[in-house]
């Protein structure tokens, strides 16, 4: 049981009350991480008994404890607390089945001098690996541990301990709040910050050694195809050198006189060198891209791991960067936190940790203080408790404090992370494209093999038909066949495809970070492209999460409003124009919020202030930007604390320190409330509760009484006056909640209850604490506050953009249904044909109703994380791609279940962030729209490159194959070096140019693609086929008919003929290259939008790369010479090349004019694509109405007789089978039902079955609050603009009334 005397201060510091505190332990999965039993090395004279450390492990922790609060009695030593230090220590050991556990990452043996501290860092790290209470006892317990680290359990590290300069020991320990009596034990208090970092290190892991540029080059060069090409190039170079310098020079006729001979230049060696240079360029460019990509992702990962941690330093709570935490810091625990370092628990309330990710232990482990663990150990009691905190584990419940004992690579999680470091995983799109690239490579390899075989057949034939060839010429011809075949494979292999994805992702994630989107899982970028449903939170995502109390009521009758004169509409104390006597609640009155103290007696003020200050986890800290003190924590709690501060009530910290906390009830999404139990000055006990007004007010039986100033006696009362809550008071409370909720105010109720003794009589303790059900009854209502959270700017436009993009937005909020409806209307989520319902109603729907509701559900209010998870699972079953936002610990399952999980960077817990794929750093819904846009941008970039690459591949392979086979010399119109240059254009330059198009709002003008949509759309297939045919035709025409076209006749002068051939070859090469350059512009559009130049000026990468390609091509033509087998050409040839290349753009325009439907039918007929209209099996849909299923069967059987013609049944048995399945679901047997019609009808009516459920009442002529009240009672509301012919209208009845 929790001892009331164990706390003298409020130990719950700075946790976010909006975080949920219970979680499905299996939601995050678990993997056993295994550990060896490591002996501890005694340091500083603390001798350890090695026998006590030989602890074996079992899957269940058995360290004992009896309470959740650390005793702060400084008079007792740890040995005194143990009761029997020499008792059976095995009772407190931790055991693990060795058959299930492998060896863990061993603790390194490092000789670190711990001076001036008392403990070696690895010794402290070994306390938790394995967990050993005996080892902690042997070093003197927690008190000695704290002294040995030079810290203080209450104040944390002192200011001087954090300074860079040295100090005297006496000054240091005085600064720590202790008597200045220097001794060896006090030496740690004189340690400097450098000493602490030298001995215990910093909370960062050493950077993973990234691959050097040279290593990346070597890895790129090890590609099998490039190695084969390199061997061929070296052989070609050797033969070329032999041909040029080892044989007589080759001569040709160079004049009209046949005897006039000219010597050909010795350039056979050039091709080998050029191929080697081209290979080097391919390797260097590819490795540079990989190196740059690795640097970008390393920077993103550094930002991803960045977060804040709450600690106590020199007596003040503050938030520091996780990398700045030090050994000796006193850190705070709160629900949803992922513990950043190893530690020993000091004190707290009901702290439970999920250590399944670290140890494989599926059950939550309760944390207790060292003294309590030792007390249980001495009694030989076994329970699932311990006092050790493992880095990487998750706090799922409770709040507390612990002292840090290991950080960085010395921590439990740090050693595991160091051992598990590996390369980045591929995204789904990368894997899909790698598979596609492999398929294309296989096809290209097949083409190269066929080409090699064909040319070799010709080569062997020519051995006999052309015996004049020398042996070196034959060898060179063979090598050229090998080179052109291998080069064809190099061109066919689309190694630029994975590069395009990588570049697109790197570019997108960089830009998304600037747009407040931190991508944790790269695959989420691609998935968001086709998101069809977004389930979003309300608070902080759609709204600003800048909350302030603007209205409320103290008791029932006192209605206060911030700046009442300007906001008369925010009070419901008076009805317009009606005299007081005619008012339903005549005793209600209004007052300005700033004047609230004038009507509240001191006892009531004190009560109200305590209800706000004590039952809160928010605290005050300095704003890092302004340097001014601000409240940090839940926005709801900070709003209440600001109100108390503005009214001049007692400082929250003094209020907390004055009262002793006995039990805390952290916020839970199931309870929708939180509470704290305190001991009053007179020895009695009181619980303060705060939470959802419509829930807590139903638990209240009394309310505080406040009277107007003119009715007050003028004497201050000594106690709080209360009165019973009757029917009129209940009506008043209900109207007040509805009134505030309809103004989009979040309503929070504050209540209390007094107890004479603790625990209350008749209460059965659960885990040493009084259960909620025994506390949440017979409450007294203090007041209801209306907290305003304005809509974020731009949210309405963002929701409209989602609808335009074919993305449905659904609001899932824990707030009340009226506030949710109002916000949904303002931002455009609640639209014609939509439904609103509450979580409790939703989760009780049967399967057919849920199937009918989910597609139309637009607002799910008062929803629990489990409701959200159910909704996500059902939507995924419908084939939707779902994105979900979440901020609490219990949102983890829904975030993991969704296709893409968005966590909140500001309000989100660490567990939510860990479970998410993308972090919204500004908690803004508009950022989700940016994620959709960038996701589509990534997918489009890959498709653009795919369209370009495949069209070039097809053309290059066909041209090379046809011209090489048709050539007498087994040579292609495009030489190996030319093909390698085209390969660089295709792979690297095109990837850079097409993968860097920025995201534009136009991307939201189309609907998302389905999951089964192919990578190649019909417009893409048209472009690939059309462009490759065009390029192939013009190249083959110029190659085979070029002499005729340009009037080149067969010349007897061989030098002139060689010049004509080289000119024609240069023209063909130049034309083909310019076709690719202009086709890259054409590929900027992958749909039927005709303007391919749209937004081109915003992509400087594309413009620069295109200009570079043109510049290099001009350089090659004029300077390339023998290496590229080209010669300078004149203006006519340049004009033809550029004009034919430019024709790619108008041809693309014409292709886009061709309707997609007939082309799609042609492709399907030719089996070039799957039929998208192929029928799928029908899904059983719910019947309209809720009739007895047996009657449906009878109706089917009766209809059968209408289809009997000539003794034959024309009706199908399908309907009967369909009904049978539903009858089995309903548990109805199938006797001969035709004779049972009267009985069935009568029993159906008696059982309450009817064709349609009862419609909602129409209160348009009654009190306007009635429709809201009905909605709060669990009815389903349909948008009032919904057509009466709509199926949802017929099923769920007419809408209530026009929305005010």
Coordinates of C-alpha atoms in Angstrom, one line a residue, residues 688-1080:
X688 CA -9.4 16.4 -7.1
X689 CA -10.7 15.2 -10.5
X690 CA -10.5 16.9 -13.8
X691 CA -11.8 15.8 -17.2
X692 CA -14.6 15.6 -19.8
X693 CA -17.5 17.6 -18.5
X694 CA -20.3 15.4 -19.8
X695 CA -18.7 12.4 -18.0
X696 CA -17.7 13.9 -14.7
X697 CA -20.8 15.9 -14.1
X698 CA -22.9 12.8 -14.2
X699 CA -20.9 11.5 -11.3
X700 CA -21.6 14.7 -9.2
X701 CA -24.3 14.8 -6.5
X702 CA -23.5 18.2 -5.1
X703 CA -22.1 21.6 -6.4
X704 CA -20.4 24.6 -4.8
X705 CA -22.7 27.6 -4.2
X706 CA -21.8 31.0 -5.5
X707 CA -24.0 34.1 -5.1
X708 CA -24.0 37.5 -6.9
X709 CA -22.3 40.3 -5.0
X710 CA -25.6 42.1 -4.3
X711 CA -26.9 39.0 -2.6
X712 CA -23.8 38.3 -0.6
X713 CA -23.9 39.0 3.2
X714 CA -20.5 40.6 2.9
X715 CA -19.0 38.3 5.4
X716 CA -16.4 35.9 4.2
X717 CA -17.3 32.3 4.9
X718 CA -15.0 29.9 6.7
X719 CA -15.9 26.9 4.5
X720 CA -17.1 26.0 1.1
X721 CA -20.9 26.0 0.8
X722 CA -22.4 23.2 -1.3
X723 CA -25.9 22.2 -2.4
X724 CA -27.4 19.1 -3.8
X725 CA -27.9 18.6 -7.6
X726 CA -31.5 18.1 -8.6
X727 CA -33.3 17.8 -11.9
X728 CA -33.2 21.5 -12.5
X729 CA -29.5 21.6 -11.7
X730 CA -28.9 18.7 -14.1
X731 CA -30.7 20.5 -16.8
X732 CA -28.7 23.7 -16.2
X733 CA -25.4 21.7 -16.4
X734 CA -26.5 20.0 -19.6
X735 CA -27.5 23.3 -21.2
X736 CA -24.3 24.9 -20.2
X737 CA -22.1 22.1 -21.6
X738 CA -24.1 22.2 -24.9
X739 CA -24.0 26.0 -25.0
X740 CA -20.2 26.1 -24.7
X741 CA -19.7 23.1 -27.0
X742 CA -21.7 24.7 -29.8
X743 CA -19.3 27.6 -29.6
X744 CA -16.4 25.2 -30.2
X745 CA -15.2 25.5 -26.6
X746 CA -13.6 22.5 -24.9
X747 CA -15.5 21.9 -21.7
X748 CA -13.5 20.7 -18.7
X749 CA -15.2 19.9 -15.3
X750 CA -13.4 20.2 -12.0
X751 CA -14.7 18.1 -9.1
X752 CA -13.6 16.9 -5.6
X753 CA -14.6 14.5 -2.9
X754 CA -13.5 14.3 0.8
X755 CA -12.5 11.2 2.7
X756 CA -12.1 10.7 6.5
X757 CA -9.5 7.9 6.1
X758 CA -7.3 6.6 3.4
X759 CA -7.8 4.1 1.9
X760 CA -11.6 4.6 2.1
X761 CA -13.5 2.0 4.1
X762 CA -14.7 -1.0 2.0
X763 CA -12.2 -0.3 -0.8
X764 CA -10.3 -3.2 -2.2
X765 CA -6.8 -2.2 -3.2
X766 CA -5.5 -3.1 -6.7
X767 CA -1.7 -2.9 -7.0
X768 CA -1.5 -1.0 -3.7
X769 CA -3.9 1.7 -5.0
X770 CA -7.6 2.5 -4.7
X771 CA -9.3 1.7 -7.9
X772 CA -11.0 4.4 -10.0
X773 CA -14.5 3.0 -9.5
X774 CA -14.3 3.5 -5.8
X775 CA -13.2 7.1 -6.2
X776 CA -15.3 8.4 -9.0
X777 CA -18.7 8.7 -7.2
X778 CA -20.6 11.1 -5.0
X779 CA -18.5 14.0 -6.3
X780 CA -19.0 17.7 -5.7
X781 CA -18.8 19.9 -8.8
X782 CA -16.5 22.9 -8.5
X783 CA -17.0 24.3 -11.9
X784 CA -17.0 23.9 -15.7
X785 CA -14.5 25.8 -17.8
X786 CA -14.8 26.6 -21.5
X787 CA -11.4 26.5 -23.2
X788 CA -11.1 28.0 -26.6
X789 CA -8.8 26.5 -29.2
X790 CA -9.2 28.5 -32.5
X791 CA -9.1 26.8 -35.9
X792 CA -5.7 26.9 -37.6
X793 CA -5.3 29.3 -40.5
X794 CA -5.4 27.5 -43.8
X795 CA -7.1 24.3 -42.5
X796 CA -10.3 24.8 -44.5
X797 CA -8.3 25.3 -47.7
X798 CA -6.2 22.2 -46.8
X799 CA -9.4 20.0 -46.3
X800 CA -10.8 21.4 -49.6
X801 CA -7.5 20.4 -51.3
X802 CA -7.8 16.9 -49.9
X803 CA -11.3 16.5 -51.3
X804 CA -10.1 17.8 -54.6
X805 CA -7.3 15.3 -54.5
X806 CA -9.8 12.5 -53.9
X807 CA -8.7 12.1 -50.2
X808 CA -11.5 11.7 -47.7
X809 CA -10.9 13.4 -44.3
X810 CA -12.4 11.9 -41.1
X811 CA -12.1 13.5 -37.7
X812 CA -11.3 11.2 -34.8
X813 CA -11.3 13.2 -31.5
X814 CA -11.6 12.6 -27.8
X815 CA -13.5 15.8 -27.5
X816 CA -17.2 16.0 -27.1
X817 CA -19.4 15.5 -30.1
X818 CA -20.8 19.1 -30.2
X819 CA -17.4 20.7 -30.3
X820 CA -16.2 18.2 -32.8
X821 CA -19.3 18.9 -35.0
X822 CA -18.7 22.6 -34.9
X823 CA -15.1 22.3 -35.8
X824 CA -15.9 19.8 -38.6
X825 CA -18.4 22.2 -40.1
X826 CA -16.0 25.2 -39.9
X827 CA -13.2 23.3 -41.7
X828 CA -15.4 21.5 -44.2
X829 CA -15.1 17.9 -43.0
X830 CA -18.8 17.5 -42.2
X831 CA -20.4 17.6 -45.6
X832 CA -23.5 16.5 -47.4
X833 CA -24.2 12.7 -47.0
X834 CA -21.9 12.5 -43.9
X835 CA -22.4 11.0 -40.5
X836 CA -21.4 11.9 -37.0
X837 CA -21.3 9.5 -34.1
X838 CA -19.5 8.9 -30.8
X839 CA -17.0 6.2 -30.1
X840 CA -19.1 4.2 -27.7
X841 CA -21.9 4.0 -30.2
X842 CA -19.5 3.2 -33.0
X843 CA -17.8 0.3 -31.3
X844 CA -21.2 -1.3 -30.5
X845 CA -22.3 -1.4 -34.1
X846 CA -22.8 -4.9 -35.6
X847 CA -20.9 -5.9 -38.7
X848 CA -23.5 -4.9 -41.4
X849 CA -24.2 -1.5 -39.7
X850 CA -20.4 -0.8 -39.5
X851 CA -20.0 -1.6 -43.2
X852 CA -22.8 0.8 -44.0
X853 CA -21.5 3.5 -41.6
X854 CA -17.8 3.6 -42.2
X855 CA -17.7 5.0 -45.8
X856 CA -20.0 7.9 -44.7
X857 CA -18.6 8.5 -41.2
X858 CA -16.9 11.9 -41.1
X859 CA -16.7 12.7 -37.4
X860 CA -16.0 10.2 -34.6
X861 CA -16.2 12.0 -31.3
X862 CA -15.3 10.8 -27.8
X863 CA -13.3 8.1 -29.5
X864 CA -10.7 6.0 -27.8
X865 CA -7.5 4.9 -29.5
X866 CA -9.1 1.5 -29.9
X867 CA -12.0 3.0 -31.8
X868 CA -9.5 4.7 -34.1
X869 CA -7.6 1.4 -34.6
X870 CA -10.9 -0.4 -35.5
X871 CA -11.8 2.4 -37.9
X872 CA -8.4 2.1 -39.6
X873 CA -8.5 -1.6 -39.9
X874 CA -12.0 -1.5 -41.4
X875 CA -11.0 1.2 -43.9
X876 CA -7.9 -0.9 -44.9
X877 CA -10.2 -3.9 -45.4
X878 CA -12.2 -1.7 -47.8
X879 CA -9.0 -1.3 -49.9
X880 CA -8.3 2.2 -48.7
X881 CA -4.8 3.6 -48.2
X882 CA -5.1 5.2 -44.7
X883 CA -3.1 8.0 -43.1
X884 CA -3.6 8.5 -39.3
X885 CA -2.5 11.3 -36.9
X886 CA -1.9 10.5 -33.3
X887 CA -0.2 12.1 -30.3
X888 CA -0.7 9.8 -27.3
X889 CA 0.9 6.6 -26.2
X890 CA -2.3 4.7 -26.8
X891 CA -2.4 6.0 -30.4
X892 CA 0.6 3.7 -31.1
X893 CA -1.5 0.7 -32.3
X894 CA -3.5 2.9 -34.7
X895 CA -0.4 4.6 -36.0
X896 CA 1.2 1.2 -36.6
X897 CA -1.9 -0.2 -38.2
X898 CA -2.3 2.7 -40.7
X899 CA -0.5 2.7 -44.0
X900 CA 1.1 6.0 -42.9
X901 CA 1.2 7.2 -39.3
X902 CA 1.6 10.9 -38.5
X903 CA 2.7 11.8 -35.0
X904 CA 2.8 15.2 -33.5
X905 CA 6.2 16.8 -33.1
X906 CA 5.1 19.2 -30.3
X907 CA 2.3 17.5 -28.4
X908 CA 3.2 13.9 -29.3
X909 CA 4.7 11.4 -26.9
X910 CA 7.9 9.5 -27.8
X911 CA 6.0 6.3 -28.1
X912 CA 3.7 7.9 -30.7
X913 CA 6.7 9.3 -32.6
X914 CA 8.4 5.9 -32.5
X915 CA 5.3 4.2 -33.9
X916 CA 4.8 6.8 -36.7
X917 CA 6.3 7.1 -40.2
X918 CA 6.2 10.9 -40.5
X919 CA 6.4 13.5 -37.7
X920 CA 4.4 16.7 -38.1
X921 CA 6.9 19.1 -36.5
X922 CA 4.3 21.9 -36.4
X923 CA 1.3 19.6 -35.5
X924 CA -0.5 21.2 -38.5
X925 CA -3.0 19.5 -40.8
X926 CA -1.8 21.6 -43.7
X927 CA 1.5 19.7 -43.5
X928 CA -0.4 16.4 -44.2
X929 CA -1.5 18.0 -47.5
X930 CA 2.1 18.8 -48.2
X931 CA 3.0 15.1 -47.5
X932 CA 0.4 14.0 -50.1
X933 CA 1.8 16.4 -52.6
X934 CA 5.4 15.4 -52.0
X935 CA 4.4 11.7 -52.1
X936 CA 2.9 12.2 -55.5
X937 CA 5.9 14.2 -56.5
X938 CA 8.2 11.2 -55.7
X939 CA 6.0 8.7 -57.5
X940 CA 5.7 11.0 -60.5
X941 CA 9.5 11.6 -60.6
X942 CA 10.1 7.9 -60.8
X943 CA 7.5 7.4 -63.5
X944 CA 8.9 10.3 -65.5
X945 CA 12.3 8.7 -65.4
X946 CA 10.8 5.3 -66.2
X947 CA 9.0 6.7 -69.2
X948 CA 12.2 8.2 -70.5
X949 CA 14.5 5.2 -69.7
X950 CA 12.3 2.6 -71.3
X951 CA 11.8 4.5 -74.5
X952 CA 15.5 5.0 -74.8
X953 CA 16.2 1.4 -73.9
X954 CA 13.8 0.1 -76.6
X955 CA 15.2 2.4 -79.3
X956 CA 18.9 1.8 -78.5
X957 CA 18.6 -2.0 -78.3
X958 CA 16.7 -2.3 -81.5
X959 CA 19.0 0.1 -83.4
X960 CA 22.2 -1.6 -82.1
X961 CA 20.9 -5.0 -82.8
X962 CA 19.6 -4.3 -86.3
X963 CA 22.5 -2.3 -87.6
X964 CA 25.1 -4.7 -86.1
X965 CA 23.5 -7.7 -87.7
X966 CA 23.1 -5.9 -91.0
X967 CA 26.7 -4.7 -91.1
X968 CA 29.4 -6.5 -93.1
X969 CA 31.9 -5.6 -90.5
X970 CA 29.7 -6.6 -87.5
X971 CA 29.7 -3.0 -86.2
X972 CA 26.7 -1.0 -85.0
X973 CA 25.7 2.5 -86.2
X974 CA 26.3 3.6 -82.6
X975 CA 29.7 2.7 -81.3
X976 CA 30.4 1.4 -77.9
X977 CA 31.7 4.8 -76.6
X978 CA 28.7 6.5 -78.1
X979 CA 26.4 4.1 -76.4
X980 CA 28.1 4.6 -73.1
X981 CA 27.6 8.4 -73.4
X982 CA 23.9 7.8 -74.1
X983 CA 23.9 5.5 -71.1
X984 CA 25.2 8.3 -68.9
X985 CA 22.5 10.6 -70.3
X986 CA 19.9 8.0 -69.6
X987 CA 20.9 7.0 -66.2
X988 CA 22.6 9.7 -64.3
X989 CA 21.7 13.0 -65.9
X990 CA 18.1 12.0 -66.6
X991 CA 17.7 10.8 -63.0
X992 CA 19.0 14.1 -61.7
X993 CA 16.9 16.2 -64.0
X994 CA 13.6 14.3 -63.8
X995 CA 13.8 13.4 -60.1
X996 CA 14.2 17.0 -58.9
X997 CA 10.9 18.5 -60.1
X998 CA 9.4 20.3 -57.1
X999 CA 5.9 19.4 -55.8
X1000 CA 3.2 21.7 -57.1
X1001 CA -0.5 22.2 -56.1
X1002 CA -1.5 20.8 -59.5
X1003 CA -0.6 17.3 -58.2
X1004 CA -3.7 17.5 -56.1
X1005 CA -5.9 17.8 -59.2
X1006 CA -6.2 14.1 -59.7
X1007 CA -7.5 11.2 -57.7
X1008 CA -5.1 8.7 -56.0
X1009 CA -4.1 5.6 -57.8
X1010 CA -5.3 2.3 -56.4
X1011 CA -2.9 -0.1 -54.8
X1012 CA -3.0 -2.4 -57.8
X1013 CA -2.4 0.3 -60.3
X1014 CA 0.5 -0.6 -62.6
X1015 CA 3.7 1.5 -62.8
X1016 CA 3.0 2.3 -66.4
X1017 CA -0.3 4.1 -67.1
X1018 CA -1.9 4.2 -70.5
X1019 CA -0.5 7.7 -71.3
X1020 CA 3.0 6.5 -70.4
X1021 CA 2.6 3.4 -72.6
X1022 CA 1.6 5.7 -75.5
X1023 CA 4.6 7.9 -75.1
X1024 CA 7.1 5.0 -74.6
X1025 CA 5.8 3.2 -77.7
X1026 CA 5.4 6.3 -79.9
X1027 CA 8.8 7.8 -79.0
X1028 CA 10.8 4.6 -79.3
X1029 CA 9.2 3.9 -82.7
X1030 CA 9.9 7.4 -83.9
X1031 CA 13.6 7.3 -82.8
X1032 CA 14.2 3.9 -84.2
X1033 CA 12.7 4.8 -87.6
X1034 CA 14.6 8.0 -88.1
X1035 CA 17.9 6.4 -87.1
X1036 CA 17.5 3.4 -89.3
X1037 CA 16.3 5.6 -92.2
X1038 CA 19.4 7.8 -92.0
X1039 CA 21.7 4.8 -91.5
X1040 CA 20.5 2.7 -94.4
X1041 CA 19.2 5.6 -96.8
X1042 CA 21.5 8.4 -95.7
X1043 CA 23.8 8.2 -98.7
X1044 CA 20.8 8.6 -101.0
X1045 CA 19.2 11.3 -99.0
X1046 CA 22.3 13.5 -98.9
X1047 CA 23.5 12.5 -102.4
X1048 CA 26.5 10.6 -101.2
X1049 CA 27.5 8.2 -104.0
X1050 CA 29.9 5.3 -103.8
X1051 CA 33.3 7.0 -104.2
X1052 CA 36.3 5.3 -105.6
X1053 CA 38.3 7.6 -103.5
X1054 CA 38.3 5.7 -100.2
X1055 CA 39.3 8.7 -98.1
X1056 CA 36.3 10.7 -99.4
X1057 CA 34.0 7.7 -98.8
X1058 CA 35.3 7.3 -95.3
X1059 CA 34.6 11.0 -94.7
X1060 CA 31.0 10.6 -95.9
X1061 CA 30.5 7.6 -93.7
X1062 CA 31.9 9.4 -90.7
X1063 CA 29.7 12.4 -91.4
X1064 CA 26.6 10.3 -91.7
X1065 CA 27.5 8.3 -88.5
X1066 CA 28.0 11.6 -86.7
X1067 CA 24.6 12.9 -87.9
X1068 CA 22.8 9.7 -86.7
X1069 CA 24.6 9.8 -83.3
X1070 CA 23.8 13.6 -82.9
X1071 CA 20.2 13.1 -83.9
X1072 CA 19.7 10.2 -81.5
X1073 CA 21.3 12.2 -78.6
X1074 CA 19.1 15.3 -79.3
X1075 CA 16.0 13.0 -79.4
X1076 CA 16.9 12.0 -75.8
X1077 CA 17.5 15.5 -74.7
X1078 CA 14.1 16.8 -76.0
X1079 CA 12.4 13.6 -75.0
X1080 CA 13.5 14.3 -71.4

